[in-house]
JSON list of C-alpha atoms in Angstrom, two decimals:
[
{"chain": "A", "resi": 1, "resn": "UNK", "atom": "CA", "xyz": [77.37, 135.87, 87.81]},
{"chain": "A", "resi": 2, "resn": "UNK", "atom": "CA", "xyz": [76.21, 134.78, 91.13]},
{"chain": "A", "resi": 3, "resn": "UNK", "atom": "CA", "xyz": [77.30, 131.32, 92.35]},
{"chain": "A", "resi": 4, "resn": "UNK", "atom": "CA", "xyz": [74.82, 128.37, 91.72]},
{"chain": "A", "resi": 5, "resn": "UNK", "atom": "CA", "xyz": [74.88, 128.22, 95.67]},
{"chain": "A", "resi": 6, "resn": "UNK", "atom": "CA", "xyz": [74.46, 131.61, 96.39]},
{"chain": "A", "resi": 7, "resn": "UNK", "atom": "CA", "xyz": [71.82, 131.71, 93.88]},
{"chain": "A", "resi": 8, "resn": "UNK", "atom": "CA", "xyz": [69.71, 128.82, 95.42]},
{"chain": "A", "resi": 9, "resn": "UNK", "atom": "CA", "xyz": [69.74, 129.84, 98.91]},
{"chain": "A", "resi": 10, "resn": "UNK", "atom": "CA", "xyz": [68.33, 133.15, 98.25]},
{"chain": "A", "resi": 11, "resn": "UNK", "atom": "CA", "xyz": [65.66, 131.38, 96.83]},
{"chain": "A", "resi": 12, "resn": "UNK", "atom": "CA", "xyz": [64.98, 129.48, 100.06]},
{"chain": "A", "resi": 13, "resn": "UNK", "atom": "CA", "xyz": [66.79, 126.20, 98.71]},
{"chain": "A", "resi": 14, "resn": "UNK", "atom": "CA", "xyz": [69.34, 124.05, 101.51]},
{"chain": "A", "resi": 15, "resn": "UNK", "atom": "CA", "xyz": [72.33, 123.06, 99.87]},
{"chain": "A", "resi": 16, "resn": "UNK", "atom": "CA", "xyz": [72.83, 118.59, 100.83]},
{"chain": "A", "resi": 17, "resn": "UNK", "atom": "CA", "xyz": [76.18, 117.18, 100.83]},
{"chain": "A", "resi": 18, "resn": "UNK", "atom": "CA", "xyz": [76.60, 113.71, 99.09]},
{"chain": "A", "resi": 19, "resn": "UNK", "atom": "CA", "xyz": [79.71, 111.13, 98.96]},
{"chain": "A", "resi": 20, "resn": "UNK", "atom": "CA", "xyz": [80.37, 109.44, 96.10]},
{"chain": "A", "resi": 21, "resn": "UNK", "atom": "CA", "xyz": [80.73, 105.68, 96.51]},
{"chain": "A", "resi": 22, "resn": "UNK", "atom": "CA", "xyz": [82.67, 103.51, 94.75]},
{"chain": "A", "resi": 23, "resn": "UNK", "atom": "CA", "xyz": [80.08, 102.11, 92.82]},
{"chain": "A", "resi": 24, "resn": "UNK", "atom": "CA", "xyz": [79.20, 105.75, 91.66]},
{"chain": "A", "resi": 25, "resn": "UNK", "atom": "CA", "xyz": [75.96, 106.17, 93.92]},
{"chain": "A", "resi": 26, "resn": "UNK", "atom": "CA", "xyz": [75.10, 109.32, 95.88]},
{"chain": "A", "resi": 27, "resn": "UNK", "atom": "CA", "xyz": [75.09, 109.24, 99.39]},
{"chain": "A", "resi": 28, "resn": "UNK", "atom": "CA", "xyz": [73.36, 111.07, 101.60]},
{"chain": "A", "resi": 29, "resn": "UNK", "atom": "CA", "xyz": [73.20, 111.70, 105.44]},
{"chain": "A", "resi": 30, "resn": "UNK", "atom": "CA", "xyz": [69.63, 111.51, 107.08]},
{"chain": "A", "resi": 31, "resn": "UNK", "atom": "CA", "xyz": [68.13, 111.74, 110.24]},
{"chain": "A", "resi": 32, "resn": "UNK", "atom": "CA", "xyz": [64.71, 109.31, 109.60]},
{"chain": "A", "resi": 33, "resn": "UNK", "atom": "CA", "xyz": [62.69, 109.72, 113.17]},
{"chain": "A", "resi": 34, "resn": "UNK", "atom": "CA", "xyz": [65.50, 111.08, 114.68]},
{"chain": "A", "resi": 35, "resn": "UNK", "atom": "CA", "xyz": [67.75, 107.83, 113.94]},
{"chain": "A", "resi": 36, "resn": "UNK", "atom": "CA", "xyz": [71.25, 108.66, 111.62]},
{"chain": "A", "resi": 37, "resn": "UNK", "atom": "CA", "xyz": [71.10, 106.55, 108.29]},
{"chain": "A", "resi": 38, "resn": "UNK", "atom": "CA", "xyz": [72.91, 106.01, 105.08]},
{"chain": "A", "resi": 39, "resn": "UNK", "atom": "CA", "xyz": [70.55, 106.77, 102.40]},
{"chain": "A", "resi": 40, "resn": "UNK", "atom": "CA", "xyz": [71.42, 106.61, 98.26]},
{"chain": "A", "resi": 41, "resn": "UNK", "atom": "CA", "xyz": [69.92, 109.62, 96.16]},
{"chain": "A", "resi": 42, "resn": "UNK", "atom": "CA", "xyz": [68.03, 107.40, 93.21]},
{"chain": "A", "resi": 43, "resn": "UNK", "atom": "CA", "xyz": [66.08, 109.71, 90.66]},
{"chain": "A", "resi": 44, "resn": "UNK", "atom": "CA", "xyz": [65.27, 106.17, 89.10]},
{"chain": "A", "resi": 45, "resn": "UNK", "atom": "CA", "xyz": [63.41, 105.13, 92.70]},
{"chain": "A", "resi": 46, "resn": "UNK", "atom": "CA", "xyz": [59.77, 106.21, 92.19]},
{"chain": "A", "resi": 47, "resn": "UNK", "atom": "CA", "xyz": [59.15, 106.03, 96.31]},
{"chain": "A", "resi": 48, "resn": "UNK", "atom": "CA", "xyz": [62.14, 106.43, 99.10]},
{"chain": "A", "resi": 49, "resn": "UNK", "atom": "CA", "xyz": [62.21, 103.10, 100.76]},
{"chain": "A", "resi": 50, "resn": "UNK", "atom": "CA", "xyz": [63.58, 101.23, 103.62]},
{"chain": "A", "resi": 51, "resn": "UNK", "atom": "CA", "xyz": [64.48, 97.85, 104.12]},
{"chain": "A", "resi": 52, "resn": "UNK", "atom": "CA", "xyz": [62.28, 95.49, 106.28]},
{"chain": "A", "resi": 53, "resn": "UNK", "atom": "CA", "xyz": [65.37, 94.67, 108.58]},
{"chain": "A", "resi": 54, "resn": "UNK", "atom": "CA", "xyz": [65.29, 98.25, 109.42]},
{"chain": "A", "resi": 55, "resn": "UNK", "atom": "CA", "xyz": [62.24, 99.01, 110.59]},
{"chain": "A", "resi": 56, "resn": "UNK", "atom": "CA", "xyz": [62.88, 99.18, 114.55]},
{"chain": "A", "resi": 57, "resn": "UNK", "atom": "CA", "xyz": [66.49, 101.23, 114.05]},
{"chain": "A", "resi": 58, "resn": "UNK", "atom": "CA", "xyz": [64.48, 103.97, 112.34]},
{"chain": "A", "resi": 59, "resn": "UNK", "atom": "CA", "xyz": [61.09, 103.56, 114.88]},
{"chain": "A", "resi": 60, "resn": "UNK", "atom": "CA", "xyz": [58.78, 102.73, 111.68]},
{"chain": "A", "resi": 61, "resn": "UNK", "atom": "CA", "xyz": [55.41, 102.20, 112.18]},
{"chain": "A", "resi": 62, "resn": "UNK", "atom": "CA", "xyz": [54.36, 100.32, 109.09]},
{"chain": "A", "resi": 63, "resn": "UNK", "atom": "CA", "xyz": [50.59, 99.10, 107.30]},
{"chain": "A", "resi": 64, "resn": "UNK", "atom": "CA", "xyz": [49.98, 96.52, 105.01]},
{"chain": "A", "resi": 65, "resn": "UNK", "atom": "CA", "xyz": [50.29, 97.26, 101.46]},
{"chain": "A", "resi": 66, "resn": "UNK", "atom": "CA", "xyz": [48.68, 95.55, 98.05]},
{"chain": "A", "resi": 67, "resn": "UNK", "atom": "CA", "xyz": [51.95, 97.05, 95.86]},
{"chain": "A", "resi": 68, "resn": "UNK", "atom": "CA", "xyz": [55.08, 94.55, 94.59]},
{"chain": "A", "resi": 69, "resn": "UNK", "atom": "CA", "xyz": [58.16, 96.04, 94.18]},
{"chain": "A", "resi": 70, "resn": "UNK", "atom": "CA", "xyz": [60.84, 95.93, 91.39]},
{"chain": "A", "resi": 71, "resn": "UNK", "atom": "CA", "xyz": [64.06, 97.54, 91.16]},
{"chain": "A", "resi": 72, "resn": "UNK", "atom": "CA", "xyz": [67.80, 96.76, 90.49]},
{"chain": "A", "resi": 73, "resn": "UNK", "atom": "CA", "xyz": [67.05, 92.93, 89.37]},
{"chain": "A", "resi": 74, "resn": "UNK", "atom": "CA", "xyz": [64.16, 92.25, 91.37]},
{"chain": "A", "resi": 75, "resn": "UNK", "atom": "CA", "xyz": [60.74, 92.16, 90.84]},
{"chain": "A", "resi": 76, "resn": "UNK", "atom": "CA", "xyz": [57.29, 91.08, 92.81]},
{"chain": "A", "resi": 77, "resn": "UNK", "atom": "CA", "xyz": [58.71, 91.68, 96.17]},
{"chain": "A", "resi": 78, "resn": "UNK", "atom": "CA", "xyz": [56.61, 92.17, 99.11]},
{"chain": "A", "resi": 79, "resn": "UNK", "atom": "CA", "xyz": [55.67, 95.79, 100.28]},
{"chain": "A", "resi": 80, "resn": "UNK", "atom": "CA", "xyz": [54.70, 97.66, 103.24]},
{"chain": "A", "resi": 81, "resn": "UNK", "atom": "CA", "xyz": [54.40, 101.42, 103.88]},
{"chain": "A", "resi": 82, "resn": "UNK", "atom": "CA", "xyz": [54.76, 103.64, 106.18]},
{"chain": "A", "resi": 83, "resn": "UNK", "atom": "CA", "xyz": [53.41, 107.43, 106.42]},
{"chain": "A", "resi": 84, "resn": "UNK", "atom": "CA", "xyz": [54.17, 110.58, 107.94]},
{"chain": "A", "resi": 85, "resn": "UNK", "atom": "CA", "xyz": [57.47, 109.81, 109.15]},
{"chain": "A", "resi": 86, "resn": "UNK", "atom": "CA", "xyz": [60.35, 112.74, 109.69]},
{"chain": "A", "resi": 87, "resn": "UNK", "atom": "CA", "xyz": [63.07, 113.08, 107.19]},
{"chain": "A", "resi": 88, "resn": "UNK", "atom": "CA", "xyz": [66.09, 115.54, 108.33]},
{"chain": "A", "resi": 89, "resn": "UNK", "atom": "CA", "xyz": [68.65, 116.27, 105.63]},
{"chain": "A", "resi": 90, "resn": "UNK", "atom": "CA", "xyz": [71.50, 119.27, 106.56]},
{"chain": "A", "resi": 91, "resn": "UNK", "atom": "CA", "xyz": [69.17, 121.99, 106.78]},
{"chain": "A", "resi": 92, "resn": "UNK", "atom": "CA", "xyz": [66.21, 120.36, 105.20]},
{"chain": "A", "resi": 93, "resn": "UNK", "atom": "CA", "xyz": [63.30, 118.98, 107.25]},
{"chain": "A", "resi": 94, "resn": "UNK", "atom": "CA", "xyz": [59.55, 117.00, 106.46]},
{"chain": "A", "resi": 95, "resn": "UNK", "atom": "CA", "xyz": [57.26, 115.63, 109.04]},
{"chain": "A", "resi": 96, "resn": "UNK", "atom": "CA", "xyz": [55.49, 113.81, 106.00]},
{"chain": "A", "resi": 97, "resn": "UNK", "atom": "CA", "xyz": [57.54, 111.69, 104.91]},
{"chain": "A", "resi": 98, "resn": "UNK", "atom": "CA", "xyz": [56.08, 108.44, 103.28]},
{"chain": "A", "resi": 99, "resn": "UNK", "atom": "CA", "xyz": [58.06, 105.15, 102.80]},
{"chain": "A", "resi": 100, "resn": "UNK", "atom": "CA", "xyz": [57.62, 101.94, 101.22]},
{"chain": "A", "resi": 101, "resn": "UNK", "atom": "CA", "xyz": [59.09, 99.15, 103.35]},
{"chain": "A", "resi": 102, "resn": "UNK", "atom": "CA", "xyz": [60.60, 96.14, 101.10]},
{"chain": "A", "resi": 103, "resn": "UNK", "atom": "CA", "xyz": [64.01, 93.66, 101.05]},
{"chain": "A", "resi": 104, "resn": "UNK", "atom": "CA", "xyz": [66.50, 95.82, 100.13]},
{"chain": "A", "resi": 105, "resn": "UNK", "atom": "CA", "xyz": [69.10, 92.71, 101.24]},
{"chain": "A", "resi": 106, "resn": "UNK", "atom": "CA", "xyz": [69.85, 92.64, 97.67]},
{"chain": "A", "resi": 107, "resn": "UNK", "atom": "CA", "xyz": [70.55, 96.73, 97.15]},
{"chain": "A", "resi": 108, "resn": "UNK", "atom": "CA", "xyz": [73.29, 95.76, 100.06]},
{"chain": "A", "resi": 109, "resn": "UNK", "atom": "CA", "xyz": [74.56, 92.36, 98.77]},
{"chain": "A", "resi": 110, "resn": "UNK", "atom": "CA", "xyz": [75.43, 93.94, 95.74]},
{"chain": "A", "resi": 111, "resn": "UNK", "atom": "CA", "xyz": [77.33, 97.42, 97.14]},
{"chain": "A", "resi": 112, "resn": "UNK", "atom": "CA", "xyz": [79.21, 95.31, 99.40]},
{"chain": "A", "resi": 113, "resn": "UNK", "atom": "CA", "xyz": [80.25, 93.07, 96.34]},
{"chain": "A", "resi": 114, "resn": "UNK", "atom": "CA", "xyz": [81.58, 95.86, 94.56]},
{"chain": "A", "resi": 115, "resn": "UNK", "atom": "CA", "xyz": [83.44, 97.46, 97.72]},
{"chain": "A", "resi": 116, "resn": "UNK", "atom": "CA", "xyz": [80.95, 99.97, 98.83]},
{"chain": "A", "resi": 117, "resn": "UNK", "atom": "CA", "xyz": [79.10, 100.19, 102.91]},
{"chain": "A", "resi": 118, "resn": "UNK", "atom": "CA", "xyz": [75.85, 99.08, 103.09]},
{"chain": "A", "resi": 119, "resn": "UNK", "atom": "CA", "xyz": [73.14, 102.06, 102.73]},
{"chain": "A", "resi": 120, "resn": "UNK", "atom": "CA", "xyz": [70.06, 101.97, 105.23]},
{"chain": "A", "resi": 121, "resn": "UNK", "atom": "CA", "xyz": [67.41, 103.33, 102.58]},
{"chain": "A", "resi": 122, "resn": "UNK", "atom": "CA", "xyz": [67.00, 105.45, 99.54]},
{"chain": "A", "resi": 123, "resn": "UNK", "atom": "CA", "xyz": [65.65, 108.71, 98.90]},
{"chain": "A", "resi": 124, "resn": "UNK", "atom": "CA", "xyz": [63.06, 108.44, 95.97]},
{"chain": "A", "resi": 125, "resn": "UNK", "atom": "CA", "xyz": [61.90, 110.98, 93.20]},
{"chain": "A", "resi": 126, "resn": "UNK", "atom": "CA", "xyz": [58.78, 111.31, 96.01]},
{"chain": "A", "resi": 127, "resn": "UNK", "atom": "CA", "xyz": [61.31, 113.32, 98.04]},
{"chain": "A", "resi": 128, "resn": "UNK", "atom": "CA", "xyz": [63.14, 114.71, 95.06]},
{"chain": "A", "resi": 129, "resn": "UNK", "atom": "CA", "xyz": [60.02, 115.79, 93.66]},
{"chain": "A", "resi": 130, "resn": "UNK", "atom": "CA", "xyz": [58.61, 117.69, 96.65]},
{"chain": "A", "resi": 131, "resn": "UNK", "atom": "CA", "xyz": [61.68, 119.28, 97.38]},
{"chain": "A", "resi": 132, "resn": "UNK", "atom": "CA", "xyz": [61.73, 120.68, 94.28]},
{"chain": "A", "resi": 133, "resn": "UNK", "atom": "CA", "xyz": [65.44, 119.08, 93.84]},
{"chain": "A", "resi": 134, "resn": "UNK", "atom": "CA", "xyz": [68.41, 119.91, 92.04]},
{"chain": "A", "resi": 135, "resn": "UNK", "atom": "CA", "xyz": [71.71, 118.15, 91.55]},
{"chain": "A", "resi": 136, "resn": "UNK", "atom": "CA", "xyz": [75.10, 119.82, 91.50]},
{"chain": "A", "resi": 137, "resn": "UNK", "atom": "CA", "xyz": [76.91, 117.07, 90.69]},
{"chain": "A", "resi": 138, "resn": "UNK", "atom": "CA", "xyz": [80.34, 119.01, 89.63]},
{"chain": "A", "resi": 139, "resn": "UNK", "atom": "CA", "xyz": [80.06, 120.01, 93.81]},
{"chain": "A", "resi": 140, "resn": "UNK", "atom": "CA", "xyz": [78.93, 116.50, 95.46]},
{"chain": "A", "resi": 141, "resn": "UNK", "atom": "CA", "xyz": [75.90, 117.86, 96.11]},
{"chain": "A", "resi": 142, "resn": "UNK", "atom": "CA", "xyz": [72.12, 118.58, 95.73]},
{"chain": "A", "resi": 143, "resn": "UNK", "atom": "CA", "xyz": [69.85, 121.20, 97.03]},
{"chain": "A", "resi": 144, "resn": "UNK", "atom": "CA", "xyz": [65.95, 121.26, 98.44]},
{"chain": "A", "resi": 145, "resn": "UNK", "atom": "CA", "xyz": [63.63, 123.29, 98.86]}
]
């Protein structure tokens, strides 16, 4: 039986490295806009985000935005997006990638508590979704289409 790799990549599927962190998250290496970032993998994040404080690192142009956010013990937190940015992962490349722009001070607060880096952003099920994703987790790693 061919391996799961092998398998993928004939089918026109990049294979993404992830670390592990020490609070169990998936990390992943981007390139947003041509800037290197941090980014967790979260199947549970419905959009991939980026915190407000890093909006000029990544070159985000951002619009208002009538949504609230809620995630990992907040809720009602004030949104802006951003569209058709450029999202580089190993191989993998969009030109349309959409963001939504909240405080992710407490994502950070709370990796940091538990001995982890800080992350610059998530990638969302959005991402996950359109990439037609799937998670090797036995190999640290996920693959995109």
């Amino acid at each position: 039986m061919a391996s799961l790799k092998k398998s993928l990549v004939k089918k026109g599927y990049v294979q993404i490295p992830v670390k592990i962190t020490k609070t169990n998250h998936m990390v992943v290496k981007v390139k947003l806009n041509g800037v290197k970032g941090r980014f967790i993998l979260d199947t549970g994040a419905s959009n991939s985000c980026v915190g407000f404080d890093q909006v000029a690192q990544f070159l985000i142009e951002t619009s208002e935005s009538e949504v609230k956010a809620a995630g990992a013990g907040a809720v009602g937190m004030e949104t802006r997006n951003s569209q058709d940015n450029t999202l580089k992962m190993a191989g993998w490349k969009t030109k349309k990638c959409n963001l939504v722009i909240f405080d992710m001070s407490h994502v950070n607060e709370a990796l940091i508590a538990h001995g982890a880096k800080p992350i610059n952003g998530i990638i969302g099920a959005d991402i996950l979704r359109s990439g037609k994703a799937i998670i090797d987790y036995k190999n640290d790693c996920f693959y995109l289409k």
